[in-house]
Tab-separated table of C-alpha atoms in Angstrom:
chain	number	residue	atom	x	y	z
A	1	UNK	CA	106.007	82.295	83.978
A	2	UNK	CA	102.396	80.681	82.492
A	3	UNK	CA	100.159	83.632	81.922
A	4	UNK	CA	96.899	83.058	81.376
A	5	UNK	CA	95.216	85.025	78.490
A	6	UNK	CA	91.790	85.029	80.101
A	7	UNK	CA	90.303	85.680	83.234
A	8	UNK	CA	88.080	86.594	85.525
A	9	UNK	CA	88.848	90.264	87.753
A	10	UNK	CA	87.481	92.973	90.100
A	11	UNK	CA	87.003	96.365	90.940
A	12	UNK	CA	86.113	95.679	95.151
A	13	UNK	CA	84.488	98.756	95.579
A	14	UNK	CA	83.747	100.129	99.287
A	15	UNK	CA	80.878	102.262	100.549
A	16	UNK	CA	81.587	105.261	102.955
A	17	UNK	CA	84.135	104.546	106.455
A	18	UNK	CA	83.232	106.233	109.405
A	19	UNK	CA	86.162	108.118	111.277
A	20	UNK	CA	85.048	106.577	113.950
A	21	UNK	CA	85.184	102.739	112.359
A	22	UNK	CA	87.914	100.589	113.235
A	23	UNK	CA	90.531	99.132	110.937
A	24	UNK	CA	89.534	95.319	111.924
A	25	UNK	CA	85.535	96.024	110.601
A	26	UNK	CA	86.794	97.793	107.348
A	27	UNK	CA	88.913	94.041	106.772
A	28	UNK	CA	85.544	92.484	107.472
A	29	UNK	CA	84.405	93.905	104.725
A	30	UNK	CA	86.661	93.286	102.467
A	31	UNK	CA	86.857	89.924	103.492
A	32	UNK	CA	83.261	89.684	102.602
A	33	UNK	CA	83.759	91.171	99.140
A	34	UNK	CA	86.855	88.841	98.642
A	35	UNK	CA	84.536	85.761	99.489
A	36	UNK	CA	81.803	86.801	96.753
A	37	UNK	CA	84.746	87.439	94.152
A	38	UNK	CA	85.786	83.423	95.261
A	39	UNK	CA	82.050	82.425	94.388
A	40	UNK	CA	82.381	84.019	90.850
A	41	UNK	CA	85.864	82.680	90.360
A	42	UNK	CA	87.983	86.326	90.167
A	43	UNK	CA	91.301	85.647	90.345
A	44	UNK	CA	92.437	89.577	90.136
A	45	UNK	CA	90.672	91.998	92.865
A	46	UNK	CA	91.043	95.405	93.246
A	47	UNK	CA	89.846	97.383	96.263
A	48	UNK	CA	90.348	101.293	96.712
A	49	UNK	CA	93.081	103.434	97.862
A	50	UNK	CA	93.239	104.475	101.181
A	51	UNK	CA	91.196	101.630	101.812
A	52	UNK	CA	91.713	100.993	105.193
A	53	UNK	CA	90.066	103.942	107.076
A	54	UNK	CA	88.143	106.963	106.010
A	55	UNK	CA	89.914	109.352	103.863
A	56	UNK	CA	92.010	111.144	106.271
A	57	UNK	CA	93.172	114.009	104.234
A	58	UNK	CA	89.601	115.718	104.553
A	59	UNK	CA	90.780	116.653	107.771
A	60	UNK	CA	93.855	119.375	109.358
A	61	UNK	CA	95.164	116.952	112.106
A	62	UNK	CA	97.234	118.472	114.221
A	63	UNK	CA	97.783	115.455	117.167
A	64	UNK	CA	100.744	113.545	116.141
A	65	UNK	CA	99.115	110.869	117.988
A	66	UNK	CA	95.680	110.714	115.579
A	67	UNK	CA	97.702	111.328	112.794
A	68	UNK	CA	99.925	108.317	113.169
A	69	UNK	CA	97.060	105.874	113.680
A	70	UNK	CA	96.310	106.243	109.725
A	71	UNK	CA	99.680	105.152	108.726
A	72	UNK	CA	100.715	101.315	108.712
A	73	UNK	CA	105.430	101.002	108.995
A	74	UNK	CA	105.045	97.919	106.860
A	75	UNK	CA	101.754	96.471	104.965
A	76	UNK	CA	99.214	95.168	107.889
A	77	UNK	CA	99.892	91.461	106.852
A	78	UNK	CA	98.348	90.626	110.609
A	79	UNK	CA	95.573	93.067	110.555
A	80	UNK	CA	94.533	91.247	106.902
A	81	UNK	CA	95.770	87.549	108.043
A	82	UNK	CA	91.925	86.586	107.020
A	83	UNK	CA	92.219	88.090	104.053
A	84	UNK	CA	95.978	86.720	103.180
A	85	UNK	CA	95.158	82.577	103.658
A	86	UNK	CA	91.722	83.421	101.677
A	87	UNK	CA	94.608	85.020	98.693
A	88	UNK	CA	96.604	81.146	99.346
A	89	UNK	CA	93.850	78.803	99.195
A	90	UNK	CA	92.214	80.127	96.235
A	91	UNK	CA	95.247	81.383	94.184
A	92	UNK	CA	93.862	85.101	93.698
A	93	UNK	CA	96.018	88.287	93.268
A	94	UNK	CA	94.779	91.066	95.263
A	95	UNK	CA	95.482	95.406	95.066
A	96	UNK	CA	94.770	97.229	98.396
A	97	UNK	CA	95.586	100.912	98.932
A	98	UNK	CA	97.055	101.929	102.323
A	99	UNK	CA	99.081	104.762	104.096
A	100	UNK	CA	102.591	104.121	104.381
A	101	UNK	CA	105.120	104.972	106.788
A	102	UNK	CA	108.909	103.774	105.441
A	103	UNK	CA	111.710	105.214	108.685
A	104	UNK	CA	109.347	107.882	109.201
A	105	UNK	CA	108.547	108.848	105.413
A	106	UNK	CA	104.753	109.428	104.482
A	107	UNK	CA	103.915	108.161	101.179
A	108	UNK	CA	99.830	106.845	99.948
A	109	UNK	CA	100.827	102.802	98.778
A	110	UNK	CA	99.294	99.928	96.936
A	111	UNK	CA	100.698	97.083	96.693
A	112	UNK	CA	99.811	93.501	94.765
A	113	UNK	CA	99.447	90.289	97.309
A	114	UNK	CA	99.782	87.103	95.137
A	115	UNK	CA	98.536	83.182	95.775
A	116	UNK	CA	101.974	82.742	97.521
A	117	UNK	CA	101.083	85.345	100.110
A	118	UNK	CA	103.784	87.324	99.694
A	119	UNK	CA	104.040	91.264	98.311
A	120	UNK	CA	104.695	91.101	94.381
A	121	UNK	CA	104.884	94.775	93.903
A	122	UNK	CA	104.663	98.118	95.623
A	123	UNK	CA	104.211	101.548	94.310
A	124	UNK	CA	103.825	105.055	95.646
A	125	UNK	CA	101.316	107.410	94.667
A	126	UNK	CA	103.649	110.554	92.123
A	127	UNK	CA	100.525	112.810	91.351
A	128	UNK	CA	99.672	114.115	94.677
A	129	UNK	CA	96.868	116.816	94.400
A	130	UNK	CA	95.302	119.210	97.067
A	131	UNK	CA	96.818	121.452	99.250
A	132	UNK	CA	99.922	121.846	102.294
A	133	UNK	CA	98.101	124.356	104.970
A	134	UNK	CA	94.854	124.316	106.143
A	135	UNK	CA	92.819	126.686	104.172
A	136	UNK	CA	89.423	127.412	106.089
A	137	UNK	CA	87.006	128.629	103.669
A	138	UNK	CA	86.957	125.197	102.251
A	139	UNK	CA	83.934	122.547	103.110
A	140	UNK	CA	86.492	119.930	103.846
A	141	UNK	CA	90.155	119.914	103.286
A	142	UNK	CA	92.320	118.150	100.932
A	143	UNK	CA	96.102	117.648	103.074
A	144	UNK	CA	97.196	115.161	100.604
A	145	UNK	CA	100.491	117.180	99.676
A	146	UNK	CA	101.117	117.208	103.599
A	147	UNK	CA	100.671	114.075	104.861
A	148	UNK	CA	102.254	111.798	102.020
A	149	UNK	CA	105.709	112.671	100.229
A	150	UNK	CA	105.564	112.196	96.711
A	151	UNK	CA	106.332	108.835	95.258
A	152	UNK	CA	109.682	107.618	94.777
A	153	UNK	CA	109.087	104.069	92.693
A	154	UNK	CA	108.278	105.398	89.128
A	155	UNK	CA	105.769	103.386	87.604
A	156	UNK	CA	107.125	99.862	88.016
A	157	UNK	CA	105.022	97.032	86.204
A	158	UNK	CA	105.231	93.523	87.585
A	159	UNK	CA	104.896	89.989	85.777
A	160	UNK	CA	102.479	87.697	87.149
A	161	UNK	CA	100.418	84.569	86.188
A	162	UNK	CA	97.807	87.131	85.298
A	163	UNK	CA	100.006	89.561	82.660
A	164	UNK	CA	101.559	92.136	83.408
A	165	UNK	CA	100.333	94.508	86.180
A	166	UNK	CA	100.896	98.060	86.676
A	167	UNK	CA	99.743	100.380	89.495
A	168	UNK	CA	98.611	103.932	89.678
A	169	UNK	CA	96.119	105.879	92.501
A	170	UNK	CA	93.688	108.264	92.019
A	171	UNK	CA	94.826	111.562	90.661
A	172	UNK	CA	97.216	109.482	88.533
A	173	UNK	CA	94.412	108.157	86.506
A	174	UNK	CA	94.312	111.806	85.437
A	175	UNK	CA	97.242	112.029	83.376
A	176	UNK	CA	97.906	110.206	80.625
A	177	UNK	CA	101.718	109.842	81.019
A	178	UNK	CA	100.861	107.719	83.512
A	179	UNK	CA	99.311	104.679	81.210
A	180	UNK	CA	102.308	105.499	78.867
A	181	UNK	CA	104.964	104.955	80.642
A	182	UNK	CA	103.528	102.010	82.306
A	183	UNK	CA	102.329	100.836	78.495
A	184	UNK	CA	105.849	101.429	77.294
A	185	UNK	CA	106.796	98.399	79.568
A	186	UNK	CA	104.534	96.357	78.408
A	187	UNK	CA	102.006	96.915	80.601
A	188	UNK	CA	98.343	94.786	80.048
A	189	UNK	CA	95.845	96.182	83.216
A	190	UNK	CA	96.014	99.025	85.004
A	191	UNK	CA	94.808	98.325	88.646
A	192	UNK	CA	93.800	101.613	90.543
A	193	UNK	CA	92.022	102.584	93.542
A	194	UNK	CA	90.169	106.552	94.245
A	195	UNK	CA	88.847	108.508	96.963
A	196	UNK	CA	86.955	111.371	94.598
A	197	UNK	CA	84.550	113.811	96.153
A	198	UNK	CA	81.796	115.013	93.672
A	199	UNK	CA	82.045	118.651	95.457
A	200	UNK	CA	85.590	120.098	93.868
A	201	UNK	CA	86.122	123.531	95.711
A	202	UNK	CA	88.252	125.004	93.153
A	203	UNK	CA	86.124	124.509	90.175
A	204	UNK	CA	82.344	123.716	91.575
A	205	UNK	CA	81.329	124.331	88.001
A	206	UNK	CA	82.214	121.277	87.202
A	207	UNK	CA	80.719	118.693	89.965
A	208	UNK	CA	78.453	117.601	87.412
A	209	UNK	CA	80.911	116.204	85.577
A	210	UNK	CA	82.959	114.712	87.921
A	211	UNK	CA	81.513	110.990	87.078
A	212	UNK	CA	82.098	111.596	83.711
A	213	UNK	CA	85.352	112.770	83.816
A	214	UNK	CA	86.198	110.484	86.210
A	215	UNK	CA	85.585	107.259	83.323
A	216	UNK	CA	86.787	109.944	80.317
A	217	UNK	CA	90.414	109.592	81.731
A	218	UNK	CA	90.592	105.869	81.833
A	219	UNK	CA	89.023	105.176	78.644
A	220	UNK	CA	90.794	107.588	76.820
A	221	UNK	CA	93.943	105.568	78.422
A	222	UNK	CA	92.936	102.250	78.049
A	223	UNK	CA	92.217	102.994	74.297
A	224	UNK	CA	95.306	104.819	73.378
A	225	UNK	CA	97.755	102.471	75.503
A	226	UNK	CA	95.712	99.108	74.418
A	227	UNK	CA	95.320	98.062	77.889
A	228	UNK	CA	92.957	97.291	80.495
A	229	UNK	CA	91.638	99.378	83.264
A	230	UNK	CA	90.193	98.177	86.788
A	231	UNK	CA	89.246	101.105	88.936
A	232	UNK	CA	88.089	100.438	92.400
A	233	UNK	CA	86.413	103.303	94.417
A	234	UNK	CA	85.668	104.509	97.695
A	235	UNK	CA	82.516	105.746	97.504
A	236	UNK	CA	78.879	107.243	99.206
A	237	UNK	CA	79.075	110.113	101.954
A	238	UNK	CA	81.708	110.187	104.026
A	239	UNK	CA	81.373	111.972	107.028
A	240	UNK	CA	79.548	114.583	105.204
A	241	UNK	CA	81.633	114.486	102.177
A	242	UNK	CA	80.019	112.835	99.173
A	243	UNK	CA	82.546	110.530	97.194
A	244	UNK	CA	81.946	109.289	93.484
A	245	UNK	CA	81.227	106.034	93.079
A	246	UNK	CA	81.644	104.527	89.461
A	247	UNK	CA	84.010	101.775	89.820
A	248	UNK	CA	84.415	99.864	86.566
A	249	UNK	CA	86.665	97.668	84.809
A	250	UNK	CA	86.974	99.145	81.153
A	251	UNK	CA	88.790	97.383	77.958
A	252	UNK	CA	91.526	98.146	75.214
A	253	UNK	CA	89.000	99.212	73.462
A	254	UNK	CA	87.496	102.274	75.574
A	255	UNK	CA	84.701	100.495	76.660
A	256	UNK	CA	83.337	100.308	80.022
A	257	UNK	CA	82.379	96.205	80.425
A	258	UNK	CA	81.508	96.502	83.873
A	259	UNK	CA	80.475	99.127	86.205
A	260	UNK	CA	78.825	99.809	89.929
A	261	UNK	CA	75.258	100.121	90.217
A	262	UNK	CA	75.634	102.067	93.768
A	263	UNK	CA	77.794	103.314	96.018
A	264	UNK	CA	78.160	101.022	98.636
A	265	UNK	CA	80.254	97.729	98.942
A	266	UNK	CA	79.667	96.213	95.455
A	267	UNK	CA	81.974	93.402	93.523
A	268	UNK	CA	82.356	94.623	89.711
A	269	UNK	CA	83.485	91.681	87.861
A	270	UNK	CA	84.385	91.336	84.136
A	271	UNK	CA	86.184	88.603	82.202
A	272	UNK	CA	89.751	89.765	80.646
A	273	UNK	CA	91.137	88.917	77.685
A	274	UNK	CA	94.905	90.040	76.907
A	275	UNK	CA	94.513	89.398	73.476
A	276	UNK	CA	92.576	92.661	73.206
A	277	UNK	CA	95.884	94.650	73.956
A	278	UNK	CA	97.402	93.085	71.479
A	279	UNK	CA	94.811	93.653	68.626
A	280	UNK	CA	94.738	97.302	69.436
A	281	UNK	CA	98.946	97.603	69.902
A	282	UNK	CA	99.288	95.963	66.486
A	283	UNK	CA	97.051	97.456	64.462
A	284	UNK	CA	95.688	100.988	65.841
A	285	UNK	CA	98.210	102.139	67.965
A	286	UNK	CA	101.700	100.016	67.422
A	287	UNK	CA	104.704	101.803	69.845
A	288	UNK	CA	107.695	99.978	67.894
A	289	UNK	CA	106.218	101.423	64.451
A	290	UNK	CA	104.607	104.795	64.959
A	291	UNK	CA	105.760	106.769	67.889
A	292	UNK	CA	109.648	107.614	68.462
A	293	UNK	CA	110.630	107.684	71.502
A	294	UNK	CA	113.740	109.621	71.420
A	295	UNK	CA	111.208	112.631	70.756
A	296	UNK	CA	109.784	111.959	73.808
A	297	UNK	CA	112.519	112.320	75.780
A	298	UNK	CA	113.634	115.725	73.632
A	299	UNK	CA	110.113	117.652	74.600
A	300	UNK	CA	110.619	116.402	78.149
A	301	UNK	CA	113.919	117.800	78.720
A	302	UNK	CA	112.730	120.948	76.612
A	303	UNK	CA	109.762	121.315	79.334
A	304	UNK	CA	111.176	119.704	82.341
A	305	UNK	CA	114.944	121.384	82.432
């Protein structure tokens, strides 16, 4: 395959959905930001998770019926047909975030659309966080561990004409075994999408901080795994429920290169350069010279079994 070493990407951020907003105006929008990233020649976009409807999980839904109408059986390729020719003619790779239903299985998806139009990789959200009941002292709920099963895909990367992708959602940016497992395969950019509210019941000392953890976690990544990060959020208030915004696109180097200005629909665009992974891989943090892996795998079977 001809990678290119340089290009131009995207973090498609999206401004609050309305419960009440149908699936066909959220692709509008999208369409719109996917027509902007055309202008400014982004061949890599990145829109949020969940991106298709509000976030869902705020809310103990108890008709089967409502429930279902979140969840897509295979990715919406008709409900995004716009979206899909728009990927052909201009040769861009797109990530979209969606809920999945595979023979009656839950899980929270992204998957990568390439210029061919077809799906070049899948994966399945592992770190769910939040809650199983319905727990009524909170503002808004947080059902993620009972509406989506957790992830059964690893953390696959996939080789493209743009390097070599890998995927992770939201409350996997938090952990840093995420970027190292994907950076163990050779992974170059990190493509993730978040639903974050600033309000976090269980700690609400720290909702000031909750922007700056929120880039602490990838740039500690992208620096310690030499790779790139492009984080796409859903963002603004909700339905009462005030999401982060701060989508960015940050380099091997820690450093944020682009970043939102609001939190509303907004393109973030950056230029990437794979090179940079592989001046910080070969000279600050090489995997084939300084870490052994066979360690790794000791401590987790010590912890894990």
């Amino acid at each position: 395959m001809n990678n290119k070493s340089k290009y131009t990407a995207a973090a498609a951020q999206l401004g609050p959905i309305d419960p009440s907003e149908p699936k066909e105006s959220v692709v509008a929008r999208m369409l719109n930001l996917l027509i902007e990233a055309k202008t400014k020649g982004t061949e890599l976009v990145v829109f949020p998770e969940l991106c298709l409807t509000t976030f869902f999980p705020r809310y103990y839904i108890t008709d089967p019926a409502n429930l279902d109408t979140y969840y897509e059986s295979e990715v919406p390729i008709s409900l995004m047909s716009d979206m899909f020719e728009l990927v052909r003619k201009e040769k861009i790779i797109i990530s979209f975030g969606y809920a999945e239903r595979d023979n009656g299985i839950p899980f929270n998806t992204s998957v990568y659309v390439d210029s061919s139009g077809n799906i070049v990789g899948k994966y399945r959200k592992i770190h769910l966080p939040g809650h199983y009941e319905y727990e009524p002292d909170r503002p808004f709920q947080h059902l993620e561990k009972r509406y989506f099963t957790k992830g059964n895909l690893g953390f696959p990367t996939f080789d493209t004409t743009l390097g070599r992708l890998g995927m992770c959602i939201c409350n996997d940016r938090r952990w840093p075994e995420t970027y190292r497992v994907l950076a163990l395969q050779g992974c170059e950019v990190v493509t993730l999408g978040y639903n974050t509210p600033k309000h976090y019941p269980l700690a609400p000392e720290h909702d000031h901080l909750q922007e700056f953890h929120n880039h602490l976690c990838m740039q500690a990544a992208a620096y310690a795994n030499g790779m790139w990060v492009i984080a796409s959020a859903k963002a603004g208030l909700e339905d009462n429920c005030e999401l982060i915004g701060g989508s960015c696109i940050i380099s091997p180097r820690g450093e944020i290169v682009a970043e939102a200005n609001t939190t509303m629909d907004e393109l973030v665009v950056a230029q990437i350069d794979l090179n940079e992974c592989t001046l910080i891989r070969e000279n600050i943090f090489d995997f084939n010279f300084d870490i052994y892996i066979p360690l790794y795998i000791y401590i987790y079977y010590i912890f894990f079994y």
